[in-house]
C-alpha positions as a Markdown table, in Angstrom:
| # | Residue | x | y | z |
|---|---|---|---|---|
| 1 | Met | -7.0 | 31.3 | -8.3 |
| 2 | Glu | -4.8 | 28.4 | -9.4 |
| 3 | His | -2.7 | 28.5 | -12.5 |
| 4 | Glu | -3.1 | 25.9 | -15.1 |
| 5 | Gly | -1.0 | 22.8 | -14.3 |
| 6 | Ser | -0.4 | 23.9 | -10.7 |
| 7 | Glu | -0.1 | 21.2 | -8.0 |
| 8 | Arg | -3.3 | 20.1 | -6.3 |
| 9 | Arg | -1.8 | 17.4 | -4.0 |
| 10 | Arg | -2.3 | 17.6 | -0.2 |
| 11 | Ser | 1.4 | 17.2 | 0.5 |
| 12 | Pro | 4.6 | 17.5 | -1.4 |
| 13 | Arg | 6.0 | 14.6 | -3.4 |
| 14 | Val | 9.5 | 13.3 | -2.8 |
| 15 | Val | 11.0 | 11.0 | -5.4 |
| 16 | Lys | 12.2 | 7.8 | -3.7 |
| 17 | Val | 12.6 | 4.2 | -5.0 |
| 18 | Ser | 11.8 | 1.2 | -2.8 |
| 19 | Leu | 10.6 | -2.3 | -3.3 |
| 20 | Ile | 6.9 | -2.9 | -2.6 |
| 21 | Gln | 4.5 | -5.9 | -2.5 |
| 22 | Ala | 0.8 | -6.0 | -3.1 |
| 23 | Asn | -1.8 | -8.7 | -2.2 |
| 24 | Ser | -0.5 | -11.1 | -4.8 |
| 25 | Phe | 3.1 | -10.5 | -4.0 |
| 26 | Leu | 3.8 | -8.3 | -7.0 |
| 27 | Ile | 7.1 | -6.5 | -6.7 |
| 28 | Gly | 7.6 | -3.1 | -8.2 |
| 29 | Asn | 9.2 | 0.3 | -7.5 |
| 30 | Thr | 7.6 | 3.2 | -5.7 |
| 31 | Lys | 8.1 | 6.7 | -7.1 |
| 32 | Asp | 6.8 | 10.1 | -6.0 |
| 33 | Val | 6.1 | 9.0 | -2.4 |
| 34 | Ser | 4.2 | 11.4 | -0.2 |
| 35 | Arg | 2.4 | 11.2 | 3.2 |
| 36 | His | -0.9 | 10.4 | 1.4 |
| 37 | Gly | 0.1 | 8.1 | -1.4 |
| 38 | Ala | 2.6 | 7.0 | -4.1 |
| 39 | Lys | 3.1 | 6.2 | -7.7 |
| 40 | Ile | 4.1 | 2.5 | -8.2 |
| 41 | Glu | 5.6 | 0.9 | -11.4 |
| 42 | Leu | 4.6 | -2.7 | -11.9 |
| 43 | His | 4.8 | -5.3 | -14.7 |
| 44 | Glu | 1.1 | -6.3 | -14.1 |
| 45 | Pro | -2.0 | -4.1 | -13.8 |
| 46 | Leu | -4.1 | -3.7 | -10.7 |
| 47 | Pro | -7.7 | -2.6 | -11.1 |
| 48 | Ala | -8.9 | 0.9 | -10.0 |
| 49 | Asp | -10.4 | 0.9 | -6.5 |
| 50 | Glu | -8.6 | -2.3 | -5.6 |
| 51 | Ser | -7.6 | -2.4 | -1.9 |
| 52 | Ile | -4.0 | -3.5 | -1.5 |
| 53 | Lys | -1.3 | -3.9 | 1.2 |
| 54 | Leu | 2.1 | -2.4 | 0.5 |
| 55 | Asp | 5.3 | -3.4 | 2.2 |
| 56 | Leu | 7.3 | -0.2 | 1.8 |
| 57 | Ser | 11.0 | -0.4 | 2.7 |
| 58 | Val | 11.9 | 2.6 | 4.7 |
| 59 | Gly | 15.5 | 2.6 | 5.6 |
| 60 | Asn | 16.1 | -0.7 | 7.4 |
| 61 | Lys | 12.4 | -1.0 | 8.4 |
| 62 | Val | 9.5 | -2.3 | 6.4 |
| 63 | Leu | 6.3 | -0.2 | 6.7 |
| 64 | Glu | 3.1 | -2.2 | 6.1 |
| 65 | Ile | 0.6 | 0.2 | 4.5 |
| 66 | Pro | -3.0 | -0.4 | 3.5 |
| 67 | Ala | -3.8 | 1.5 | 0.2 |
| 68 | Arg | -6.3 | 1.9 | -2.6 |
| 69 | Val | -5.6 | 2.0 | -6.3 |
| 70 | Val | -6.8 | 5.4 | -7.7 |
| 71 | Tyr | -5.4 | 5.2 | -11.2 |
| 72 | Leu | -3.6 | 3.0 | -13.7 |
| 73 | His | -1.7 | 3.9 | -16.9 |
| 74 | Gln | 0.4 | 1.6 | -19.1 |
| 75 | Gly | 3.5 | 3.4 | -20.4 |
| 76 | Glu | 5.3 | 2.8 | -23.7 |
| 77 | Ser | 7.8 | 0.6 | -21.9 |
| 78 | Gly | 5.0 | -1.8 | -21.0 |
| 79 | Leu | 5.3 | -1.0 | -17.3 |
| 80 | Tyr | 2.1 | 0.0 | -15.5 |
| 81 | Ser | 2.1 | 3.2 | -13.5 |
| 82 | Ile | -0.3 | 2.8 | -10.6 |
| 83 | Gly | -1.4 | 5.7 | -8.3 |
| 84 | Val | -2.3 | 4.6 | -4.7 |
| 85 | Glu | -3.7 | 6.5 | -1.8 |
| 86 | Phe | -2.7 | 5.4 | 1.6 |
| 87 | Gln | -5.5 | 4.3 | 3.9 |
| 88 | Glu | -5.8 | 4.6 | 7.7 |
| 89 | Leu | -2.2 | 5.0 | 8.8 |
| 90 | Ser | -1.4 | 4.7 | 12.5 |
| 91 | Asp | 0.5 | 7.4 | 14.3 |
| 92 | Ala | 3.6 | 5.2 | 14.3 |
| 93 | Gln | 3.3 | 4.6 | 10.5 |
| 94 | Thr | 2.7 | 8.3 | 9.8 |
| 95 | Asn | 5.8 | 9.2 | 11.9 |
| 96 | Leu | 8.0 | 6.7 | 10.2 |
| 97 | Leu | 6.8 | 7.8 | 6.7 |
| 98 | Glu | 7.3 | 11.5 | 7.6 |
| 99 | Glu | 10.8 | 10.7 | 8.8 |
| 100 | Phe | 11.5 | 8.9 | 5.5 |
| 101 | Leu | 10.2 | 11.9 | 3.6 |
| 102 | Gly | 12.2 | 14.3 | 5.6 |
| 103 | Ser | 9.1 | 16.2 | 6.8 |
């Protein structure tokens, strides 16, 4: 039985900040990156279920990741918090991401 408020994520989150780009070349910060997704802060909203391409800076490499927007929330600061789920990562992408996360 799970306790109220317990984690339901498939993998642990690691707080990292990196630049990202989406289809329209929006730039934001990634937060709470895991093997399966990330939270992104942007100045403009992206609709739920939107398919996007992220260019995630991982060390001195850029990892191109297809993703899908799963939630959107506008904070008091005016920034949008967007939850994305990574889609169809190759073995090489998965290995680089896991290396970044220290898995």
